[in-house]
Structure formats: structure tokens, C-alpha cells
């Protein structure tokens, strides 16, 4: 349980961990662009911050923060492998309160890399593939689950992408103009996101 002064703590943590170098904005697919010249330096700084932040501080970002703070905290979990935050991230993913942080939750769960993490992704897909009006993170969750299936030797994603699976029903029902990637593209993208987290973690190793 957090202390009553957590709101003040959040105000102090944001400039230390969330906004330096526009960190919260840069955590995502933009880092994959070939023209990004400072990727290695950014990932090294991310690793240093992920190692420096305490569990209590992470808890404040996730519990009291908005999407910027939660997105950044999820990447810290991905880089630093802090499994104690699995259930918190899983609950935030399932709550699906906004379209801005879910991808980061999926990255973190994939990097943690166990059946327990897959269970949250499965639960998300079971719930939100039935909600094409909430087209937030379905492709990221599917891509993450496909990555975990490959890593764990499991087959959880098959029922979603088989010919009559929920994935295709979701794709057919999303609002006009919305675009979702094919499953293999979603898997490749999430794999690239996780590779960034792994690269960041390694950059901070002695």
C-alpha cells in the first residue's frame, strides 16, 4: 500500500524518470527507424534508469500515474525483468483505460516471458476481440502472444487466428478506415519491440 504522499512523490518522479529526453514519447516503434542516430545512447540511458528506479517508485508510477508514467514504468519492467509487477501490468492491460500505454504492457509481459504472462494476453484477447469499438491494443496483444508461443513452445494463439477465430471477426467488425496488421506482422513488430528492451538491458550490463 502506498503512502498518502504518493501524489507528491509522483510529481518528483516524473522529471527524474518520465520526461528526460522526451523518454515517454520515444518508447515505441519510432526507435526502429533507421534514421534514429542516438538509439544506442537512448537505450543505455533507459537501462540505467530502469536499474536505478526502486520498486516503490515503480509502484507510484503505475498506481498514481497517467498513461505517460505507466508506459514508461512498463518499459522499465521489460528492461529490468521485475516480475513482481506482472499482475499490476496485467490488470492495467485488462482495464484498457486508454489507447496509449497498452503496447508497453504487452512488451513487458512478453519480456517477462512465462505462461502467467501469456494468460493475461489471452484474457485480453478473449475480452477485447469482442470489442471492435475499442480498437486499442488487440494487434499488439496478439503479436505478443505469438511471440510467447514461439518462445515457450505453446499454441495459445491458434484459436484466435484459425479461419473462424475471433481475430478475423474483430478485423471484419472494426470501424471503417481502421487498419490492423496481419498476425505475422504483429508478431514481427512485437518481437522488434522486445529486442529493443533486451538491447537496453544488455547495454547496462558490466
PDB file of C-alpha atoms in Angstrom:
ATOM      1  CA  UNK A   1       0.000   0.000   0.000  1.00  0.00           C
ATOM      2  CA  UNK A   2       1.334   3.413  -0.970  1.00  0.00           C
ATOM      3  CA  UNK A   3       1.714   6.300   1.437  1.00  0.00           C
ATOM      4  CA  UNK A   4      -0.696   9.274   1.416  1.00  0.00           C
ATOM      5  CA  UNK A   5       2.084  11.476  -0.017  1.00  0.00           C
ATOM      6  CA  UNK A   6       2.361   9.410  -3.201  1.00  0.00           C
ATOM      7  CA  UNK A   7       0.897  12.280  -5.226  1.00  0.00           C
ATOM      8  CA  UNK A   8       3.847  14.428  -4.178  1.00  0.00           C
ATOM      9  CA  UNK A   9       6.197  11.549  -4.930  1.00  0.00           C
ATOM     10  CA  UNK A  10       4.743  11.275  -8.433  1.00  0.00           C
ATOM     11  CA  UNK A  11       5.445  14.955  -9.055  1.00  0.00           C
ATOM     12  CA  UNK A  12       9.076  14.341  -8.124  1.00  0.00           C
ATOM     13  CA  UNK A  13       9.409  11.131 -10.138  1.00  0.00           C
ATOM     14  CA  UNK A  14       8.126  12.459 -13.459  1.00  0.00           C
ATOM     15  CA  UNK A  15      11.113  14.736 -14.209  1.00  0.00           C
ATOM     16  CA  UNK A  16      13.506  12.044 -12.977  1.00  0.00           C
ATOM     17  CA  UNK A  17      12.187   9.112 -14.967  1.00  0.00           C
ATOM     18  CA  UNK A  18       9.447  10.003 -17.453  1.00  0.00           C
ATOM     19  CA  UNK A  19      10.289  13.229 -19.240  1.00  0.00           C
ATOM     20  CA  UNK A  20      14.121  13.261 -19.567  1.00  0.00           C
ATOM     21  CA  UNK A  21      14.990  13.259 -23.250  1.00  0.00           C
ATOM     22  CA  UNK A  22      11.243  13.018 -24.019  1.00  0.00           C
ATOM     23  CA  UNK A  23      11.576   9.402 -22.910  1.00  0.00           C
ATOM     24  CA  UNK A  24       7.880   8.588 -22.694  1.00  0.00           C
ATOM     25  CA  UNK A  25       7.332   9.771 -26.265  1.00  0.00           C
ATOM     26  CA  UNK A  26      10.248   7.829 -27.714  1.00  0.00           C
ATOM     27  CA  UNK A  27       9.424   4.443 -26.205  1.00  0.00           C
ATOM     28  CA  UNK A  28       7.863   2.694 -29.161  1.00  0.00           C
ATOM     29  CA  UNK A  29       8.135   1.957 -32.842  1.00  0.00           C
ATOM     30  CA  UNK A  30       9.896   5.212 -33.645  1.00  0.00           C
ATOM     31  CA  UNK A  31      13.110   3.747 -32.254  1.00  0.00           C
ATOM     32  CA  UNK A  32      13.123   1.245 -35.114  1.00  0.00           C
ATOM     33  CA  UNK A  33      13.523   3.903 -37.789  1.00  0.00           C
ATOM     34  CA  UNK A  34      16.919   3.683 -39.489  1.00  0.00           C
ATOM     35  CA  UNK A  35      17.451   7.430 -39.236  1.00  0.00           C
ATOM     36  CA  UNK A  36      17.482   7.313 -35.412  1.00  0.00           C
ATOM     37  CA  UNK A  37      21.131   8.081 -34.705  1.00  0.00           C
ATOM     38  CA  UNK A  38      21.070   8.047 -30.910  1.00  0.00           C
ATOM     39  CA  UNK A  39      19.249   4.742 -30.364  1.00  0.00           C
ATOM     40  CA  UNK A  40      22.165   3.065 -28.572  1.00  0.00           C
ATOM     41  CA  UNK A  41      22.634   6.031 -26.244  1.00  0.00           C
ATOM     42  CA  UNK A  42      18.896   6.238 -25.547  1.00  0.00           C
ATOM     43  CA  UNK A  43      18.673   2.528 -24.733  1.00  0.00           C
ATOM     44  CA  UNK A  44      21.708   2.767 -22.461  1.00  0.00           C
ATOM     45  CA  UNK A  45      20.119   5.648 -20.550  1.00  0.00           C
ATOM     46  CA  UNK A  46      16.873   3.664 -20.366  1.00  0.00           C
ATOM     47  CA  UNK A  47      18.748   0.740 -18.837  1.00  0.00           C
ATOM     48  CA  UNK A  48      20.433   2.986 -16.294  1.00  0.00           C
ATOM     49  CA  UNK A  49      17.093   4.483 -15.268  1.00  0.00           C
ATOM     50  CA  UNK A  50      15.446   1.057 -15.119  1.00  0.00           C
ATOM     51  CA  UNK A  51      18.179  -0.141 -12.774  1.00  0.00           C
ATOM     52  CA  UNK A  52      18.070   2.994 -10.638  1.00  0.00           C
ATOM     53  CA  UNK A  53      14.310   3.217 -10.018  1.00  0.00           C
ATOM     54  CA  UNK A  54      13.122   1.407  -6.900  1.00  0.00           C
ATOM     55  CA  UNK A  55      10.169  -0.944  -6.673  1.00  0.00           C
ATOM     56  CA  UNK A  56       8.356   1.608  -4.532  1.00  0.00           C
ATOM     57  CA  UNK A  57       8.898   4.306  -7.155  1.00  0.00           C
ATOM     58  CA  UNK A  58       7.730   1.995  -9.916  1.00  0.00           C
ATOM     59  CA  UNK A  59       4.641   1.280  -7.873  1.00  0.00           C
ATOM     60  CA  UNK A  60       3.879   5.001  -7.649  1.00  0.00           C
ATOM     61  CA  UNK A  61       4.236   5.471 -11.422  1.00  0.00           C
ATOM     62  CA  UNK A  62       1.904   2.563 -12.112  1.00  0.00           C
ATOM     63  CA  UNK A  63      -0.640   3.281  -9.403  1.00  0.00           C
ATOM     64  CA  UNK A  64      -0.816   7.075  -9.450  1.00  0.00           C
ATOM     65  CA  UNK A  65       0.397   7.985 -12.915  1.00  0.00           C
ATOM     66  CA  UNK A  66      -1.369   8.547 -16.206  1.00  0.00           C
ATOM     67  CA  UNK A  67      -0.568   6.828 -19.463  1.00  0.00           C
ATOM     68  CA  UNK A  68       2.846   8.522 -19.804  1.00  0.00           C
ATOM     69  CA  UNK A  69       4.036   7.354 -16.409  1.00  0.00           C
ATOM     70  CA  UNK A  70       2.590   3.866 -16.828  1.00  0.00           C
ATOM     71  CA  UNK A  71       4.053   3.454 -20.299  1.00  0.00           C
ATOM     72  CA  UNK A  72       7.500   4.409 -19.045  1.00  0.00           C
ATOM     73  CA  UNK A  73       7.202   2.171 -15.985  1.00  0.00           C
ATOM     74  CA  UNK A  74       6.179  -0.792 -18.149  1.00  0.00           C
ATOM     75  CA  UNK A  75       9.322  -0.370 -20.218  1.00  0.00           C
ATOM     76  CA  UNK A  76      11.390  -0.288 -17.037  1.00  0.00           C
ATOM     77  CA  UNK A  77       9.802  -3.617 -16.080  1.00  0.00           C
ATOM     78  CA  UNK A  78      10.568  -5.014 -19.539  1.00  0.00           C
ATOM     79  CA  UNK A  79      14.203  -3.940 -19.394  1.00  0.00           C
ATOM     80  CA  UNK A  80      14.798  -4.897 -15.771  1.00  0.00           C
ATOM     81  CA  UNK A  81      12.625  -8.033 -15.589  1.00  0.00           C
ATOM     82  CA  UNK A  82      10.790  -7.090 -12.406  1.00  0.00           C
ATOM     83  CA  UNK A  83       8.339  -9.949 -12.204  1.00  0.00           C
ATOM     84  CA  UNK A  84       6.606  -8.613  -9.092  1.00  0.00           C
ATOM     85  CA  UNK A  85       4.801  -6.127 -11.369  1.00  0.00           C
ATOM     86  CA  UNK A  86       3.334  -8.789 -13.672  1.00  0.00           C
ATOM     87  CA  UNK A  87      -0.087  -8.741 -12.046  1.00  0.00           C
ATOM     88  CA  UNK A  88      -0.197  -4.953 -11.954  1.00  0.00           C
ATOM     89  CA  UNK A  89       0.595  -4.698 -15.652  1.00  0.00           C
ATOM     90  CA  UNK A  90      -1.818  -7.494 -16.487  1.00  0.00           C
ATOM     91  CA  UNK A  91      -4.602  -5.731 -14.609  1.00  0.00           C
ATOM     92  CA  UNK A  92      -3.857  -2.445 -16.365  1.00  0.00           C
ATOM     93  CA  UNK A  93      -3.910  -4.183 -19.746  1.00  0.00           C
ATOM     94  CA  UNK A  94      -7.267  -5.770 -18.987  1.00  0.00           C
ATOM     95  CA  UNK A  95      -8.677  -2.448 -17.791  1.00  0.00           C
ATOM     96  CA  UNK A  96      -7.754  -0.938 -21.183  1.00  0.00           C
ATOM     97  CA  UNK A  97      -8.363   2.591 -19.956  1.00  0.00           C
ATOM     98  CA  UNK A  98      -6.690   4.346 -22.891  1.00  0.00           C
ATOM     99  CA  UNK A  99      -5.014   3.547 -26.221  1.00  0.00           C
ATOM    100  CA  UNK A 100      -1.628   4.931 -25.194  1.00  0.00           C
ATOM    101  CA  UNK A 101       0.045   2.506 -22.789  1.00  0.00           C
ATOM    102  CA  UNK A 102      -1.234  -0.950 -23.712  1.00  0.00           C
ATOM    103  CA  UNK A 103       1.561  -1.648 -26.163  1.00  0.00           C
ATOM    104  CA  UNK A 104       4.094  -1.115 -23.387  1.00  0.00           C
ATOM    105  CA  UNK A 105       2.221  -3.540 -21.135  1.00  0.00           C
ATOM    106  CA  UNK A 106       2.340  -6.126 -23.916  1.00  0.00           C
ATOM    107  CA  UNK A 107       6.082  -5.578 -24.378  1.00  0.00           C
ATOM    108  CA  UNK A 108       6.685  -6.054 -20.660  1.00  0.00           C
ATOM    109  CA  UNK A 109       4.577  -9.210 -20.419  1.00  0.00           C
ATOM    110  CA  UNK A 110       6.348 -10.674 -23.442  1.00  0.00           C
ATOM    111  CA  UNK A 111       9.757  -9.895 -21.977  1.00  0.00           C
ATOM    112  CA  UNK A 112       8.810 -11.484 -18.652  1.00  0.00           C
ATOM    113  CA  UNK A 113       8.049 -14.462 -20.827  1.00  0.00           C
ATOM    114  CA  UNK A 114       6.094 -17.067 -18.857  1.00  0.00           C
ATOM    115  CA  UNK A 115       2.747 -18.849 -19.027  1.00  0.00           C
ATOM    116  CA  UNK A 116       1.481 -16.436 -16.391  1.00  0.00           C
ATOM    117  CA  UNK A 117       2.186 -13.555 -18.767  1.00  0.00           C
ATOM    118  CA  UNK A 118       0.537 -15.372 -21.642  1.00  0.00           C
ATOM    119  CA  UNK A 119      -2.569 -15.805 -19.506  1.00  0.00           C
ATOM    120  CA  UNK A 120      -3.077 -12.037 -19.313  1.00  0.00           C
ATOM    121  CA  UNK A 121      -2.690 -11.684 -23.073  1.00  0.00           C
ATOM    122  CA  UNK A 122      -5.196 -14.492 -23.643  1.00  0.00           C
ATOM    123  CA  UNK A 123      -7.669 -12.896 -21.244  1.00  0.00           C
ATOM    124  CA  UNK A 124      -7.266  -9.550 -23.019  1.00  0.00           C
ATOM    125  CA  UNK A 125      -7.881 -11.072 -26.445  1.00  0.00           C
ATOM    126  CA  UNK A 126     -10.894 -13.050 -25.233  1.00  0.00           C
ATOM    127  CA  UNK A 127     -12.420  -9.834 -23.927  1.00  0.00           C
ATOM    128  CA  UNK A 128     -11.388  -7.163 -26.411  1.00  0.00           C
ATOM    129  CA  UNK A 129     -11.549  -9.012 -29.708  1.00  0.00           C
ATOM    130  CA  UNK A 130     -15.271  -8.803 -28.985  1.00  0.00           C
ATOM    131  CA  UNK A 131     -14.974  -5.003 -28.713  1.00  0.00           C
ATOM    132  CA  UNK A 132     -14.086  -3.610 -32.148  1.00  0.00           C
ATOM    133  CA  UNK A 133     -15.305  -0.255 -30.848  1.00  0.00           C
ATOM    134  CA  UNK A 134     -12.267  -0.280 -28.531  1.00  0.00           C
ATOM    135  CA  UNK A 135      -9.604  -0.786 -31.170  1.00  0.00           C
ATOM    136  CA  UNK A 136      -6.641  -0.165 -28.860  1.00  0.00           C
ATOM    137  CA  UNK A 137      -4.069  -2.922 -28.438  1.00  0.00           C
ATOM    138  CA  UNK A 138      -5.536  -6.062 -29.966  1.00  0.00           C
ATOM    139  CA  UNK A 139      -2.818  -6.439 -32.588  1.00  0.00           C
ATOM    140  CA  UNK A 140      -0.075  -5.854 -30.016  1.00  0.00           C
ATOM    141  CA  UNK A 141      -1.585  -8.442 -27.674  1.00  0.00           C
ATOM    142  CA  UNK A 142      -1.882 -10.972 -30.480  1.00  0.00           C
ATOM    143  CA  UNK A 143       1.676 -10.306 -31.632  1.00  0.00           C
ATOM    144  CA  UNK A 144       2.896 -10.656 -28.052  1.00  0.00           C
ATOM    145  CA  UNK A 145       1.069 -13.952 -27.615  1.00  0.00           C
ATOM    146  CA  UNK A 146       2.516 -15.276 -30.863  1.00  0.00           C
ATOM    147  CA  UNK A 147       5.991 -14.313 -29.627  1.00  0.00           C
ATOM    148  CA  UNK A 148       5.391 -16.142 -26.349  1.00  0.00           C
ATOM    149  CA  UNK A 149       4.038 -19.192 -28.179  1.00  0.00           C
ATOM    150  CA  UNK A 150       7.251 -19.323 -30.183  1.00  0.00           C
ATOM    151  CA  UNK A 151       9.429 -18.884 -27.099  1.00  0.00           C
ATOM    152  CA  UNK A 152       7.519 -21.306 -24.878  1.00  0.00           C
ATOM    153  CA  UNK A 153       6.610 -23.916 -27.473  1.00  0.00           C
ATOM    154  CA  UNK A 154       2.902 -23.341 -26.826  1.00  0.00           C
ATOM    155  CA  UNK A 155      -0.073 -22.882 -29.129  1.00  0.00           C
ATOM    156  CA  UNK A 156      -2.302 -20.372 -27.362  1.00  0.00           C
ATOM    157  CA  UNK A 157      -2.779 -18.002 -30.292  1.00  0.00           C
ATOM    158  CA  UNK A 158      -4.028 -20.591 -32.772  1.00  0.00           C
ATOM    159  CA  UNK A 159      -7.662 -20.451 -31.721  1.00  0.00           C
ATOM    160  CA  UNK A 160      -7.713 -16.701 -32.285  1.00  0.00           C
ATOM    161  CA  UNK A 161      -6.271 -16.813 -35.813  1.00  0.00           C
ATOM    162  CA  UNK A 162      -7.783 -20.018 -37.166  1.00  0.00           C
ATOM    163  CA  UNK A 163     -10.233 -19.406 -40.059  1.00  0.00           C
ATOM    164  CA  UNK A 164     -13.243 -18.787 -37.789  1.00  0.00           C
ATOM    165  CA  UNK A 165     -11.244 -17.329 -34.932  1.00  0.00           C
ATOM    166  CA  UNK A 166     -12.029 -14.156 -33.030  1.00  0.00           C
ATOM    167  CA  UNK A 167      -9.212 -12.257 -34.708  1.00  0.00           C
ATOM    168  CA  UNK A 168     -10.872 -12.344 -38.116  1.00  0.00           C
ATOM    169  CA  UNK A 169     -14.265 -11.441 -36.680  1.00  0.00           C
ATOM    170  CA  UNK A 170     -12.639  -8.483 -34.976  1.00  0.00           C
ATOM    171  CA  UNK A 171     -10.966  -7.401 -38.225  1.00  0.00           C
ATOM    172  CA  UNK A 172     -14.295  -7.587 -40.048  1.00  0.00           C
ATOM    173  CA  UNK A 173     -16.109  -5.523 -37.421  1.00  0.00           C
ATOM    174  CA  UNK A 174     -13.690  -2.672 -36.732  1.00  0.00           C
ATOM    175  CA  UNK A 175     -14.863   0.799 -37.806  1.00  0.00           C
ATOM    176  CA  UNK A 176     -14.356   1.779 -41.426  1.00  0.00           C
ATOM    177  CA  UNK A 177     -10.900   3.195 -42.046  1.00  0.00           C
ATOM    178  CA  UNK A 178      -9.224   1.359 -39.191  1.00  0.00           C
ATOM    179  CA  UNK A 179      -6.316  -0.845 -40.191  1.00  0.00           C
ATOM    180  CA  UNK A 180      -4.940  -3.878 -38.371  1.00  0.00           C
ATOM    181  CA  UNK A 181      -1.796  -5.746 -39.411  1.00  0.00           C
ATOM    182  CA  UNK A 182      -1.760  -9.434 -40.366  1.00  0.00           C
ATOM    183  CA  UNK A 183      -0.837 -11.689 -37.426  1.00  0.00           C
ATOM    184  CA  UNK A 184       2.675 -12.353 -38.723  1.00  0.00           C
ATOM    185  CA  UNK A 185       3.324  -8.616 -38.996  1.00  0.00           C
ATOM    186  CA  UNK A 186       2.011  -8.066 -35.469  1.00  0.00           C
ATOM    187  CA  UNK A 187       4.341 -10.790 -34.200  1.00  0.00           C
ATOM    188  CA  UNK A 188       7.338  -9.328 -36.003  1.00  0.00           C
ATOM    189  CA  UNK A 189       6.656  -5.842 -34.643  1.00  0.00           C
ATOM    190  CA  UNK A 190       6.311  -7.054 -31.067  1.00  0.00           C
ATOM    191  CA  UNK A 191       9.458  -9.096 -31.483  1.00  0.00           C
ATOM    192  CA  UNK A 192      11.269  -5.947 -32.545  1.00  0.00           C
ATOM    193  CA  UNK A 193       9.919  -4.064 -29.534  1.00  0.00           C
ATOM    194  CA  UNK A 194      11.133  -6.791 -27.197  1.00  0.00           C
ATOM    195  CA  UNK A 195      14.501  -6.823 -28.944  1.00  0.00           C
ATOM    196  CA  UNK A 196      14.866  -3.136 -28.045  1.00  0.00           C
ATOM    197  CA  UNK A 197      14.192  -3.945 -24.383  1.00  0.00           C
ATOM    198  CA  UNK A 198      16.749  -6.763 -24.495  1.00  0.00           C
ATOM    199  CA  UNK A 199      19.299  -4.497 -26.191  1.00  0.00           C
ATOM    200  CA  UNK A 200      18.693  -1.892 -23.494  1.00  0.00           C
ATOM    201  CA  UNK A 201      19.160  -4.450 -20.716  1.00  0.00           C
ATOM    202  CA  UNK A 202      22.406  -5.679 -22.252  1.00  0.00           C
ATOM    203  CA  UNK A 203      23.728  -2.168 -22.726  1.00  0.00           C
ATOM    204  CA  UNK A 204      23.625  -1.690 -18.987  1.00  0.00           C
ATOM    205  CA  UNK A 205      25.442  -4.936 -18.189  1.00  0.00           C
ATOM    206  CA  UNK A 206      29.010  -4.642 -16.890  1.00  0.00           C
TER     207      UNK A 206
END
